[in-house]
Amino acid sequence: MGLMQGMEIVKDRTTKDADEQLATALSDRMLELGLNANEELDAGLAIIAEAFRTTPGANVMLAVHGH
């Protein structure tokens, strides 16, 4: 179960050279617009952990993985 998303910010699609300046500018702008992936991720993980803690039989699975 899971969702993973990523993107590469590149100067040239052929060489795939990273465009670190643009990536930083985009990241800063996303934060200005209200995106905070860390907060959203923390909230989502807390919900997942709560589901494991409160669903009969699932807490054993959680303990096996050490979380």
Tab-separated table of C-alpha atoms in Angstrom:
chain	number	residue	atom	x	y	z
A	1	MET	CA	0.000	0.000	0.000
A	2	GLY	CA	1.358	3.411	-0.729
A	3	LEU	CA	1.639	6.382	-2.944
A	4	MET	CA	4.862	7.823	-4.198
A	5	GLN	CA	5.271	10.787	-6.455
A	6	GLY	CA	8.377	12.512	-7.625
A	7	MET	CA	9.525	14.863	-10.299
A	8	GLU	CA	12.804	15.953	-11.753
A	9	ILE	CA	13.388	19.575	-12.682
A	10	VAL	CA	15.840	19.535	-15.577
A	11	LYS	CA	17.501	22.089	-17.824
A	12	ASP	CA	17.390	19.757	-20.813
A	13	ARG	CA	15.174	16.710	-21.269
A	14	THR	CA	17.809	14.916	-23.324
A	15	THR	CA	20.760	15.286	-20.954
A	16	LYS	CA	18.546	15.393	-17.857
A	17	ASP	CA	20.917	17.885	-16.236
A	18	ALA	CA	19.297	19.101	-13.022
A	19	ASP	CA	18.079	22.697	-12.837
A	20	GLU	CA	18.723	23.292	-9.151
A	21	GLN	CA	17.983	27.020	-9.327
A	22	LEU	CA	14.547	26.454	-10.853
A	23	ALA	CA	13.853	23.558	-8.475
A	24	THR	CA	14.589	25.798	-5.492
A	25	ALA	CA	12.435	28.600	-6.900
A	26	LEU	CA	9.550	26.177	-7.484
A	27	SER	CA	9.893	24.710	-4.000
A	28	ASP	CA	9.875	28.171	-2.429
A	29	ARG	CA	6.806	29.167	-4.447
A	30	MET	CA	4.951	25.983	-3.523
A	31	LEU	CA	5.535	26.745	0.160
A	32	GLU	CA	4.261	30.306	-0.397
A	33	LEU	CA	1.119	28.849	-1.974
A	34	GLY	CA	0.513	26.652	1.054
A	35	LEU	CA	1.993	23.292	0.122
A	36	ASN	CA	3.804	21.704	3.024
A	37	ALA	CA	4.456	18.089	2.182
A	38	ASN	CA	6.086	17.373	5.542
A	39	GLU	CA	2.999	18.453	7.491
A	40	GLU	CA	0.707	16.573	5.120
A	41	LEU	CA	2.913	13.489	5.276
A	42	ASP	CA	3.044	13.611	9.073
A	43	ALA	CA	-0.750	13.891	9.242
A	44	GLY	CA	-1.190	11.008	6.821
A	45	LEU	CA	1.248	8.787	8.697
A	46	ALA	CA	-0.514	9.579	11.968
A	47	ILE	CA	-3.821	8.482	10.422
A	48	ILE	CA	-2.248	5.263	9.138
A	49	ALA	CA	-0.714	4.539	12.558
A	50	GLU	CA	-4.069	5.190	14.258
A	51	ALA	CA	-5.789	2.807	11.841
A	52	PHE	CA	-3.249	0.103	12.708
A	53	ARG	CA	-3.655	0.763	16.446
A	54	THR	CA	-7.457	0.659	16.361
A	55	THR	CA	-8.191	-2.089	13.823
A	56	PRO	CA	-8.428	-5.540	15.425
A	57	GLY	CA	-5.547	-7.747	14.296
A	58	ALA	CA	-3.624	-4.947	12.612
A	59	ASN	CA	-1.579	-3.979	15.669
A	60	VAL	CA	0.347	-7.244	15.299
A	61	MET	CA	1.396	-6.200	11.800
A	62	LEU	CA	2.502	-2.822	13.109
A	63	ALA	CA	4.612	-4.421	15.845
A	64	VAL	CA	6.298	-6.779	13.366
A	65	HIS	CA	7.545	-3.817	11.345
A	66	GLY	CA	8.736	-2.041	14.472
A	67	HIS	CA	6.704	1.144	14.089
